[in-house]
Coordinates of C-alpha atoms and ligand atoms in Angstrom, one line a residue:
X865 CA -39.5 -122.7 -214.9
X866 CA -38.5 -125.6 -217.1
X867 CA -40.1 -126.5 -219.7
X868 CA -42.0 -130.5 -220.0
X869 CA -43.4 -131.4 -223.4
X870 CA -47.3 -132.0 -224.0
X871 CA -47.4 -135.3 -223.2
X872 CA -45.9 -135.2 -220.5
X873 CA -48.4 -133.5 -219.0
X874 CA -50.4 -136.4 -217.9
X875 CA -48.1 -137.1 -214.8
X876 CA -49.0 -133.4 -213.2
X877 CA -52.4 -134.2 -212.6
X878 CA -53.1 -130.6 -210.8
X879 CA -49.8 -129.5 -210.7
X880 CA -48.4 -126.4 -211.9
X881 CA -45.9 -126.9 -215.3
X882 CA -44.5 -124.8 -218.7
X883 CA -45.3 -126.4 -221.5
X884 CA -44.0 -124.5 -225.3
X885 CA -44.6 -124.6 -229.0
X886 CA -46.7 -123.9 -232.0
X887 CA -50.5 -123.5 -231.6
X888 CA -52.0 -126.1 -233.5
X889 CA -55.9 -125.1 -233.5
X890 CA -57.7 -122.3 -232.0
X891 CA -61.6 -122.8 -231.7
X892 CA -63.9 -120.7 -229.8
X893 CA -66.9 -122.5 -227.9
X894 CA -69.1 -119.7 -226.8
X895 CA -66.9 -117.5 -224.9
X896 CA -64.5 -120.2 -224.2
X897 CA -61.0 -120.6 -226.3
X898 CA -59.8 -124.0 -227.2
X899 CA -56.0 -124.1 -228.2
X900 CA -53.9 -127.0 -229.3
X901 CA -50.9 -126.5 -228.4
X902 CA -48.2 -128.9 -230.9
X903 CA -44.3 -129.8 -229.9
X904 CA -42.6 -132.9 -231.0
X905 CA -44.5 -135.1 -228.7
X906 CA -47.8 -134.3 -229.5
X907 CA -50.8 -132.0 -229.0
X908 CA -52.1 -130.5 -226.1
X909 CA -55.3 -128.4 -224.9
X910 CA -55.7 -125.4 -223.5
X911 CA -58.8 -123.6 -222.2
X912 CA -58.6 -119.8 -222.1
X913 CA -61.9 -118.3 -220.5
X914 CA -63.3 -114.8 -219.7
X915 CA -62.9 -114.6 -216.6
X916 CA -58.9 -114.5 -216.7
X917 CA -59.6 -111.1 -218.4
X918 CA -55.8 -110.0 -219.6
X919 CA -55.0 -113.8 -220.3
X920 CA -58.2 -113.9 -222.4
X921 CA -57.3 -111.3 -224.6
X922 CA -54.1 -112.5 -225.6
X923 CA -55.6 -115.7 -226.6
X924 CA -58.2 -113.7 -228.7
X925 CA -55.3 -112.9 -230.7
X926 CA -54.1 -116.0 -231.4
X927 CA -53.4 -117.7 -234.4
X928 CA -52.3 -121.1 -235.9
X929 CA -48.6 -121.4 -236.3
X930 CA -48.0 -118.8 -233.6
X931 CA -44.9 -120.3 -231.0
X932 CA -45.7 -119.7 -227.4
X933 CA -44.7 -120.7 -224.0
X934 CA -47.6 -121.1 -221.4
X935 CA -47.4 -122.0 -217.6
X936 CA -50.5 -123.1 -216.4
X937 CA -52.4 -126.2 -214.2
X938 CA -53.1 -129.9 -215.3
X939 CA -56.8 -130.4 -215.2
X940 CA -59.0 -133.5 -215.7
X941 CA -61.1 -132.9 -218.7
X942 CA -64.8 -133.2 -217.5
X943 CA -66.1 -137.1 -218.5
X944 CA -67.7 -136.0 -221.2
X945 CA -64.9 -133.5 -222.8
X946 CA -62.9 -136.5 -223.0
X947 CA -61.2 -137.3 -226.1
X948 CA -59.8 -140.9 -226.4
X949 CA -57.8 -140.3 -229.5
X950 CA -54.9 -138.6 -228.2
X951 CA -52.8 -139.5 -225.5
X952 CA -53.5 -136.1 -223.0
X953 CA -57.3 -136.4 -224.5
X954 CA -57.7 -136.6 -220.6
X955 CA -56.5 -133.2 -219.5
X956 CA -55.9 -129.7 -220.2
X957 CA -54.3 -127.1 -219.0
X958 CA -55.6 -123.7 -217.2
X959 CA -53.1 -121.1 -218.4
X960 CA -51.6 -118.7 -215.3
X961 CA -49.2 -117.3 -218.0
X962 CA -48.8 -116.5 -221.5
X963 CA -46.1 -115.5 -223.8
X964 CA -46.0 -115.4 -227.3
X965 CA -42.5 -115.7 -228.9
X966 CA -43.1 -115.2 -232.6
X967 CA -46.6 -114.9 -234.7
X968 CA -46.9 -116.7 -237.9
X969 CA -48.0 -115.8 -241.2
X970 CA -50.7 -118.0 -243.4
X971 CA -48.9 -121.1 -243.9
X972 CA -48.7 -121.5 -247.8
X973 CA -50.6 -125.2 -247.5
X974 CA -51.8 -127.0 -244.6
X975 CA -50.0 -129.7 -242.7
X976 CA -52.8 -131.5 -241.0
X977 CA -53.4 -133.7 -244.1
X978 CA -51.0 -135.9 -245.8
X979 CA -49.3 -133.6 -247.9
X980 CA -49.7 -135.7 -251.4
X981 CA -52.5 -133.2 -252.7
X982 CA -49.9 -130.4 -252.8
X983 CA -48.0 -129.8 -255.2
X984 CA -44.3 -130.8 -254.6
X985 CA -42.3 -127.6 -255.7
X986 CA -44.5 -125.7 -252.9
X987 CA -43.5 -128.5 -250.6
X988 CA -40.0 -128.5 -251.1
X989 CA -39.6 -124.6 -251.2
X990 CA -41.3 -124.4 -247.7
X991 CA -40.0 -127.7 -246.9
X992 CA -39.3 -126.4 -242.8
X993 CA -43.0 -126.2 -243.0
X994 CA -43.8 -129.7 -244.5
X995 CA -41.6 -131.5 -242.1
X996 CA -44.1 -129.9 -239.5
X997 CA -46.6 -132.5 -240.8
X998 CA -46.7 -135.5 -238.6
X999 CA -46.4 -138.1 -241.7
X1000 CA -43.1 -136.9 -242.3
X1001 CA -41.8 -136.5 -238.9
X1002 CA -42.9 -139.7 -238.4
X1003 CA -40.3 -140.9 -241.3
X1004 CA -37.5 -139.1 -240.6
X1005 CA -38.2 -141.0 -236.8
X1006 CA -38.1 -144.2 -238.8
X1007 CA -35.2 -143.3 -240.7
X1008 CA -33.3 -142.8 -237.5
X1009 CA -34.6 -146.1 -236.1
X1010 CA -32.9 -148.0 -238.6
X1011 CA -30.2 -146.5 -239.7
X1012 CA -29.4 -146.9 -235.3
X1013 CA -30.4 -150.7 -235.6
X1014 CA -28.1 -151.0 -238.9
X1015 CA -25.4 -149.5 -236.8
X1016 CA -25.8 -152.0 -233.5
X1017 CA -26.6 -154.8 -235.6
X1018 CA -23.0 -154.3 -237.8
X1019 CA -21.0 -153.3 -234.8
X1020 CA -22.2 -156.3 -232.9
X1021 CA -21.2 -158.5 -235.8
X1022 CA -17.6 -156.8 -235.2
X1023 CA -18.0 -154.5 -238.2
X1024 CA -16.0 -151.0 -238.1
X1025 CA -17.6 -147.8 -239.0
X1026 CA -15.4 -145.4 -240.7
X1027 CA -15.9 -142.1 -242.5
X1028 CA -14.3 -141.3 -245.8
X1029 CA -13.7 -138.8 -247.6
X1030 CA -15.7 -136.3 -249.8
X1031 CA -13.2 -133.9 -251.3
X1032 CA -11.7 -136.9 -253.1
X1033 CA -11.2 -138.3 -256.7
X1034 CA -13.3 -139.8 -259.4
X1035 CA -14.6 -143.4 -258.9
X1036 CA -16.3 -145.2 -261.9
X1037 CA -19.8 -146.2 -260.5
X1038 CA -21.6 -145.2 -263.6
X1039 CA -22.6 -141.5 -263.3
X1040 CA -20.9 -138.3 -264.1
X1041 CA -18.6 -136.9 -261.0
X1042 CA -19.4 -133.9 -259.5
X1043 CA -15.9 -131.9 -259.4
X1044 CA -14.8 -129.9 -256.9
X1045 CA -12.0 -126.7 -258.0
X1046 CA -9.0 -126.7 -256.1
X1047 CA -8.0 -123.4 -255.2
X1048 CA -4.5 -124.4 -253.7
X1049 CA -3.5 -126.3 -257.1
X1050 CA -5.2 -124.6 -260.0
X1051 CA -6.8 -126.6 -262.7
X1052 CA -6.6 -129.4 -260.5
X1053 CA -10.0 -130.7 -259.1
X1054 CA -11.8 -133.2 -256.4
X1055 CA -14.6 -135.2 -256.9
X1056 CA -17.3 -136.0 -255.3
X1057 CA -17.1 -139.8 -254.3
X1058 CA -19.8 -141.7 -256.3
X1059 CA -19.8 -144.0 -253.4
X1060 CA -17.0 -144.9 -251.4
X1061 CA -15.6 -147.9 -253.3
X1062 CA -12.0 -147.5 -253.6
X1063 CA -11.6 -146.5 -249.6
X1064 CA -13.4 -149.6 -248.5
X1065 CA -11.4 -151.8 -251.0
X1066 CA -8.5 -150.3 -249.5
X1067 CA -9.4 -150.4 -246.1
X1068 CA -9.2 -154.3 -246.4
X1069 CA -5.5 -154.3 -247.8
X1070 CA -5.5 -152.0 -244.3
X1071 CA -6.9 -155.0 -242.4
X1072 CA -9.8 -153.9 -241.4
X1073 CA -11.8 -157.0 -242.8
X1074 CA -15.3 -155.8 -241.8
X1075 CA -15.8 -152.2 -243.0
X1076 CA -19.5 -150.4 -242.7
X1077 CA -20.1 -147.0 -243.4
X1078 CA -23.5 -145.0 -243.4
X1079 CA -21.9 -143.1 -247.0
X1080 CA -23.1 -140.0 -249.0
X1081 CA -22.9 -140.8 -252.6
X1082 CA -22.9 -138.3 -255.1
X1083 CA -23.8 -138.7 -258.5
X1084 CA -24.4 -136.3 -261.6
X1085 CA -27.0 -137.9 -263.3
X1086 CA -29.6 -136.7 -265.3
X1087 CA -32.5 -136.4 -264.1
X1088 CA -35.1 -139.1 -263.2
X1089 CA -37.9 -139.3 -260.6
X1090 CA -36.6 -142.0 -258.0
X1091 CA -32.8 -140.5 -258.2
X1092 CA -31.1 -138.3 -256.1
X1093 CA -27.5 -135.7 -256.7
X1094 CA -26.9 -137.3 -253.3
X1095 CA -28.1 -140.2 -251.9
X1096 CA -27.0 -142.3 -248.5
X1097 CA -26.0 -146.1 -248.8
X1098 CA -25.1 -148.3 -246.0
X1099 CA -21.9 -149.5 -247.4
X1100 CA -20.4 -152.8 -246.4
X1101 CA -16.8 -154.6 -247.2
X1102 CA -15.7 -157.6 -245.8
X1103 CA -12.4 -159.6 -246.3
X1104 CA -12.5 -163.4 -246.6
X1105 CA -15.9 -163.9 -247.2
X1106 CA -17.3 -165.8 -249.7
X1107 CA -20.7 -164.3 -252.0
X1108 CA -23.0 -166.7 -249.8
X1109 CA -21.6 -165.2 -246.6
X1110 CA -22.4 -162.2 -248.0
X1111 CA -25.8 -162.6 -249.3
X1112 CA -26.4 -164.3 -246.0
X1113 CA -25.3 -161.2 -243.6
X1114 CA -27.2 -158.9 -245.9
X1115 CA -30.2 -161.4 -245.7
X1116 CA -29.6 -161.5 -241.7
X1117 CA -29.6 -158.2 -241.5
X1118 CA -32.7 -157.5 -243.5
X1119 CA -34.7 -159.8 -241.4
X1120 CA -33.8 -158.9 -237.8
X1121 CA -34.5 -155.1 -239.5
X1122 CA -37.9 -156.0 -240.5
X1123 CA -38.5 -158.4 -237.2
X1124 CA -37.9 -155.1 -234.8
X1125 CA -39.1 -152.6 -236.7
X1126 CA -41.8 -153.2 -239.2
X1127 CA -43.6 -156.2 -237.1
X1128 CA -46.6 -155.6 -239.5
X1129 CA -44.3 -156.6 -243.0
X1130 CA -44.6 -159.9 -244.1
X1131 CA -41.9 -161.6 -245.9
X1132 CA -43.2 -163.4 -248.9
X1133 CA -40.2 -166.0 -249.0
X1134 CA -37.5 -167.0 -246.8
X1135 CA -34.4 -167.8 -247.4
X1136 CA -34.6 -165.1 -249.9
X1137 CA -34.5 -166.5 -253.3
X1138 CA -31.2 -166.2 -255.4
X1139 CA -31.9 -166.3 -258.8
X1140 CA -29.5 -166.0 -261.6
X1141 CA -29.3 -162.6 -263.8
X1142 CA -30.2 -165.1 -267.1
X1143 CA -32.8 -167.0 -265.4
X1144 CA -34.2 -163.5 -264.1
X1145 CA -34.4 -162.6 -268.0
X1146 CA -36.1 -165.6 -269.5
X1147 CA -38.4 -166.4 -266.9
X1148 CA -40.0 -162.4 -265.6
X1149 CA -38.4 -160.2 -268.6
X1150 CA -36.4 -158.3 -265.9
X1151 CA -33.8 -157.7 -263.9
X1152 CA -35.2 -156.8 -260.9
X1153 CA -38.4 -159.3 -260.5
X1154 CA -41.3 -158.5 -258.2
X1155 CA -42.2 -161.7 -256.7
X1156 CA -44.7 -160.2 -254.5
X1157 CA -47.7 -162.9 -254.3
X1158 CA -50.7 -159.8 -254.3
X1159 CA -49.0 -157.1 -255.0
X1160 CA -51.8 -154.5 -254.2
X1161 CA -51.0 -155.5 -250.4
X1162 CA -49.2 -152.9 -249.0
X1163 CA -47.2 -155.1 -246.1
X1164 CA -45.8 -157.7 -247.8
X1165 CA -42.4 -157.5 -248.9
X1166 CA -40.9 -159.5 -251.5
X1167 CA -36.5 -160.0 -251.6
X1168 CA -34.5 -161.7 -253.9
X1169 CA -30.7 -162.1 -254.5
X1170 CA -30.2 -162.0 -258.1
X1171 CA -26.8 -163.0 -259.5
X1172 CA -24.4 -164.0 -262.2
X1173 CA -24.2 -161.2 -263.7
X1174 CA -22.6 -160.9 -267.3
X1175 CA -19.1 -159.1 -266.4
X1176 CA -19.3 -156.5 -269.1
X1177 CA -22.1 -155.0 -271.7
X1178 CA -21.4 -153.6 -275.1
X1179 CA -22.1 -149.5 -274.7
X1180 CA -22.9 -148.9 -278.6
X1181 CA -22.9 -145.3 -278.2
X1182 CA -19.4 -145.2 -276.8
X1183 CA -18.4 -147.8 -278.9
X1184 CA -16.9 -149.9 -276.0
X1185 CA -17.2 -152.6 -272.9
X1186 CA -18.4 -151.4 -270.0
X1187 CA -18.7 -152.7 -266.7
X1188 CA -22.3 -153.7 -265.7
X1189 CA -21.2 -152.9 -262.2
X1190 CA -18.0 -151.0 -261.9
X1191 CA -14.7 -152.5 -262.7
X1192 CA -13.5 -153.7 -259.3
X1193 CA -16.0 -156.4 -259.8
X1194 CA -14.4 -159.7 -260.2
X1195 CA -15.0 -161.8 -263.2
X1196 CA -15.5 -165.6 -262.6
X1197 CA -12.8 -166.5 -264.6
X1198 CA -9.3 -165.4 -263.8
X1199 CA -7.9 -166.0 -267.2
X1200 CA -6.6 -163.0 -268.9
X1201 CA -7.1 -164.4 -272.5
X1202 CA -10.7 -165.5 -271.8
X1203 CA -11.2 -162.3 -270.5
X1204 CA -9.7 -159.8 -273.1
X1205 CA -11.3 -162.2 -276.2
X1206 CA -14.5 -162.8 -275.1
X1207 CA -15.5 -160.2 -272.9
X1208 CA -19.1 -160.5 -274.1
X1209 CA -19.2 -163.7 -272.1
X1210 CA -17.6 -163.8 -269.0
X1211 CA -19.6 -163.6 -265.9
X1212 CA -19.4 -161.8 -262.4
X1213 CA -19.2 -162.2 -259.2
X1214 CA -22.0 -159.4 -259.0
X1215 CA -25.0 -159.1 -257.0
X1216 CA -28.1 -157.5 -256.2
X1217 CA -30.6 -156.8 -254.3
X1218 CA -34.3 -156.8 -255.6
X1219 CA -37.3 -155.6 -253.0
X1220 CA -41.2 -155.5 -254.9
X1221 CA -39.3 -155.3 -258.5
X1222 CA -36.9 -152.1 -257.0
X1223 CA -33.3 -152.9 -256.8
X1224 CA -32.2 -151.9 -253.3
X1225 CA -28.9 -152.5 -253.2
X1226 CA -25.6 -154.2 -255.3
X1227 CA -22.8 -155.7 -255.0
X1228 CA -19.8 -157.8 -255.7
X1229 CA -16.5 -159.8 -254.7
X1230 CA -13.9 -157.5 -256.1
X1231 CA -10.4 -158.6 -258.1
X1232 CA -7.9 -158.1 -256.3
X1233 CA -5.1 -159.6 -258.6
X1234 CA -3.5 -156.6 -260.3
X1235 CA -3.2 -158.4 -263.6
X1236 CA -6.9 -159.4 -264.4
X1237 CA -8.0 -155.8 -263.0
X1238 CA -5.3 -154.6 -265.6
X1239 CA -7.2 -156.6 -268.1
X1240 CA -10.8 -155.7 -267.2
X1241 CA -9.6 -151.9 -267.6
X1242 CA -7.9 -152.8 -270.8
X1243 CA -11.3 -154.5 -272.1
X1244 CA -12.8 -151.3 -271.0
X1245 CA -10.5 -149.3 -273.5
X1246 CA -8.5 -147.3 -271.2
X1247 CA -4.4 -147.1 -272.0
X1248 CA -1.4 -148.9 -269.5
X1249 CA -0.8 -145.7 -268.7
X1250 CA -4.1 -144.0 -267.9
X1251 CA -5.0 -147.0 -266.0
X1252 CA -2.0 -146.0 -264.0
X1253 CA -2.7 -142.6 -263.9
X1254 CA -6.2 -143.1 -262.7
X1255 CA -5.9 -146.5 -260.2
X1256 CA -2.2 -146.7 -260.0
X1257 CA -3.1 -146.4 -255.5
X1258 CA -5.3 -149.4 -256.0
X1259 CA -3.1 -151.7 -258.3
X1260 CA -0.3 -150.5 -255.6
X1261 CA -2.0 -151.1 -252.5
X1262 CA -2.5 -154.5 -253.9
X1263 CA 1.0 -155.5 -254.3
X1264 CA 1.5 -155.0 -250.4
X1265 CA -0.6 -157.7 -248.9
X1266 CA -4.6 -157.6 -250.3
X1267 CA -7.2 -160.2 -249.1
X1268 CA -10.0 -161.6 -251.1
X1269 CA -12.6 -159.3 -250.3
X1270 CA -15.9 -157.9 -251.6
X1271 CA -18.8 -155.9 -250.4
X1272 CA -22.3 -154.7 -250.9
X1273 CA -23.9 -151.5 -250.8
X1274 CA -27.8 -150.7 -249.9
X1275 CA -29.9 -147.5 -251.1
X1276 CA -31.3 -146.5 -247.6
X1277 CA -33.4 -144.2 -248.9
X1278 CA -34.8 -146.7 -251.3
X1279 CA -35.4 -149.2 -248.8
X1280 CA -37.4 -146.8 -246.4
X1281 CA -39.3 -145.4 -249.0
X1282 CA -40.8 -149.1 -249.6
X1283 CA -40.8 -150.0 -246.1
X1284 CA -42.6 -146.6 -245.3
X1285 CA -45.2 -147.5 -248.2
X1286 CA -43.6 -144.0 -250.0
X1287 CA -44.1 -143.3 -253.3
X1288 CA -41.0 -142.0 -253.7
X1289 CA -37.6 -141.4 -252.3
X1290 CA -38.2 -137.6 -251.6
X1291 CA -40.4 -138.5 -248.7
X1292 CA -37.8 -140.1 -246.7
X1293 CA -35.0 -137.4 -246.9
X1294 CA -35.4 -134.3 -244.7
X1295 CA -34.3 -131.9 -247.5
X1296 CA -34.4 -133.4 -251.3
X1297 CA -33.5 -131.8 -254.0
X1298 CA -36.7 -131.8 -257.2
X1299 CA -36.7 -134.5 -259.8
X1300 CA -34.6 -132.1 -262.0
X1301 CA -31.6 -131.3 -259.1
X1302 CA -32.6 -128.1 -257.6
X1303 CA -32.6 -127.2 -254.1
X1304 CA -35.8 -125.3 -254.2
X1305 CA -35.8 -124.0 -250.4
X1306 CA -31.7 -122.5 -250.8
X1307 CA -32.1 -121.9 -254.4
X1308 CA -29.5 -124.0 -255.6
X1309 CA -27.5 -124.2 -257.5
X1310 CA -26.9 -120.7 -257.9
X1311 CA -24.1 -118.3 -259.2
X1312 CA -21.6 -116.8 -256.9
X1313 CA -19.0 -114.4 -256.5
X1314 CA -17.0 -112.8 -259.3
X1315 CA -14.1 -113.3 -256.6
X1316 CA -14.9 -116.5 -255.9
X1317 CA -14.8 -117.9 -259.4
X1318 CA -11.3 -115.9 -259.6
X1319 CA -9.7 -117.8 -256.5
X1320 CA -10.5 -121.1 -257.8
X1321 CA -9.1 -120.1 -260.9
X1322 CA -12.3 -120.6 -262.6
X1323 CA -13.7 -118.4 -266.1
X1324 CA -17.3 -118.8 -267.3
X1325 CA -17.0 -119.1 -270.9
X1326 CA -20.7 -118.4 -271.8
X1327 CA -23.9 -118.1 -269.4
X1328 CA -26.8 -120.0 -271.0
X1329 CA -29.7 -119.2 -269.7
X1330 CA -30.8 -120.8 -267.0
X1331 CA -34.5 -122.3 -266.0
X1332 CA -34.7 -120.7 -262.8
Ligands
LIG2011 N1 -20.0 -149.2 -254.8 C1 -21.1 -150.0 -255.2 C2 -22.3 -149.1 -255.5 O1 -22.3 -148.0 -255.0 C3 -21.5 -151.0 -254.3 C4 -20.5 -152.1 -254.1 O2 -20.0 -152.7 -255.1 O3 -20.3 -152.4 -252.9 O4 -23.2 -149.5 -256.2

């Protein structure tokens, strides 16, 4: 017999039907056996009594967690059995047939309460377990939501999604590169793409003009609590537009977002307000202002566009300029002189996005003229030649045809975690890793084969001793 899910239920008034999953609750009322019976739609009861003799002993047995399958009847409760608080509080069902698929141990916590009382290594070790807990089903429902309405929204607007690769090479965003051994060419090695930068810069000299991409980014950072090894952006590149344009597709975006799918959100200020990166300094002492008007409310949300970035900061450990956002970002002045004597000074076409004091996303117009990109990289101290080496595809690609482009890229799992009132990141990903980069429910990382190492052409030198 096919199976129909709890809630369903409620349009078999008195009709026969399978219903399957884990048993919530059992309670005994007398002689009578209450069990809630949980799938992904919801809960649903079922009254085992005495007189069903063989039935009735089976459900004696039962115990939370257990998975079953049960064909029964849709009853009316009677009037007074009602409960109005969930959506079959109305019925029940009178079992005909039992089976029991697997039992369940204890659970190590419960997962009828939030889940913030426990502690979070537990969590994420039994983590197939947490995600029973209807606060974070709920999120990874939300999550879907929008990353589907960022999808519609985008391909409406004539954007292309395209995947790119993983197994790639370095791309300067910041972070250290997680490196990947290449088996087929020894001592050569892929890295992980700290976000997919180069491809969608590329993807314009392509002609693509409007790129989007839902994009795993991987970065070896050290560790800090609202940072993930891997995160996901929505990553955007557009040819031809102009920094308004773009602040006003991501502001577009954000709003319709909000409109569909947090209706309770209000928006402290629209059009969001652009301030510039000095101004942001002088007048809130950050970066990343929270311009919330009470911010103990839990619904409003506060943007801002901050701009104007300085092109390059002084890294006194290194000893060098940096980039305050990667290199591809394009200074606002296109003379080389300017750039490579005061570096200190020049300005960016650089972005960001600032939600309640948390930057959300960034972005920038890029250069595409090879010489001032030659120049910023020089600034930066690396060699002709190592520039070459390292970005000779991009300073190529761009002497066959590049537009003026530039792009923007969004931390999803940022945004939900605000939009979601989440007190961190971790809540809004199905499988994070801990604060300090472990996967506590695979146990990663972790060592592997002698023969492994030896195909990738790999020696460890010394095993320090590890945490875990
Ligand atoms: N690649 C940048 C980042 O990941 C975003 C961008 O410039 O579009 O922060």
């Amino acid at each position: 017999m096919e199976r129909i899910l709890t809630q369903e239920t409620i349009k078999y008034l008195g009709k026969r039907v399978r219903v399957c999953g884990w048993i919530n609750s059992v309670r005994s009322h007398g002689k009578i056996i209450f069990v809630d019976l949980r799938d992904k739609s919801g809960i649903l009861q079922i009254v085992f009594t005495p007189e069903k003799e063989t039935l009735y002993q089976i459900a004696r047995k039962l115990k939370p967690e257990y998975v079953i399958g049960v064909i029964g009847t849709v009853e009316k409760r009677p009037e007074k059995m009602v409960n109005p608080k969930i959506k079959t509080g109305f019925v029940e069902l009178y079992p005909l047939e039992i089976e029991v698929f697997s039992k369940a141990k204890q659970l190590p916590f419960p997962i009828n309460t939030s889940g913030y009382e426990i502690s979070e290594e537990k969590r994420l070790k039994y983590r197939y377990i947490d995600l029973r807990r209807e606060r974070l089903r709920r999120n990874l429902e939300m999550r879907q939501k929008v990353i589907h309405f960022l999808r519609e929204f985008l391909i409406k607007e004539g954007f292309l999604e395209i995947e790119t690769p993983i197994l790639t090479k370095s791309t300067p965003e910041g972070a250290r590169d997680f490196l990947v051994p290449s088996r087929l060419y020894p001592g050569k090695f892929y890295a992980l793409p700290q976000s997919p930068q180069q491809y969608k810069q590329l993807l314009q000299v392509a002609g693509i003009e409007k790129y989007f991409q839902i994009a795993r980014c991987f970065r070896d950072e050290d560790p800090r609590a609202d940072r993930q090894a891997e995160f996901t952006q929505l990553d955007i590149e557009v040819s031809f537009f102009e920094q308004e344009e773009i602040l006003k597709l991501v502001e577009r975006l954000i709003l319709n977002l909000v409109k569909e799918l947090f209706p309770q959100k209000r928006i402290s200020q629209i059009p969001f307000p652009i301030i510039s990166y000095q101004k942001a300094l002088e007048k809130y002492k950050t970066e990343k202002p929270d311009l919330r008007k009470t911010p103990s409310d839990h619904d409003e949300l506060a943007f801002c566009f901050v701009v104007d970035f300085p092109m390059f900061e002084w890294k006194e450990k290194e000893n060098r300029w940096d980039a305050v956002h990667h290199p591809f970002t394009r200074p606002k002045t296109e003379a080389i002189s300017e750039i490579k004597k005061n570096p200190g000074k020049i300005l960016a076409w650089q972005y960001d996005i600032v939600l309640n004091g948390v930057e959300i996303g960034g972005g920038s117009l890029r250069t595409y003229k090879k010489e001032v990109l030659e120049a910023v990289f020089e600034v930066m101290g690396h060699k002709k030649e190592e520039i070459w080496e390292k970005f000779g595809h991009l300073l190529e690609a761009f002497e066959y045809g590049v537009p003026p482009h530039g792009g923007i890229a969004l931390g999803l799992d940022r945004f939900l975690s605000i939009l979601l009132n989440e007190p961190n990141i971790r809540e809004v990903i199905a499988f994070p890793k801990t604060g300090d980069n472990r996967d506590l429910l695979m146990n990663s990382p972790a060592k592997v084969m002698p023969e492994q190492l030896k195909e990738l052409h790999l020696k460890i030198v010394k095993e320090k001793k590890s945490k875990t």
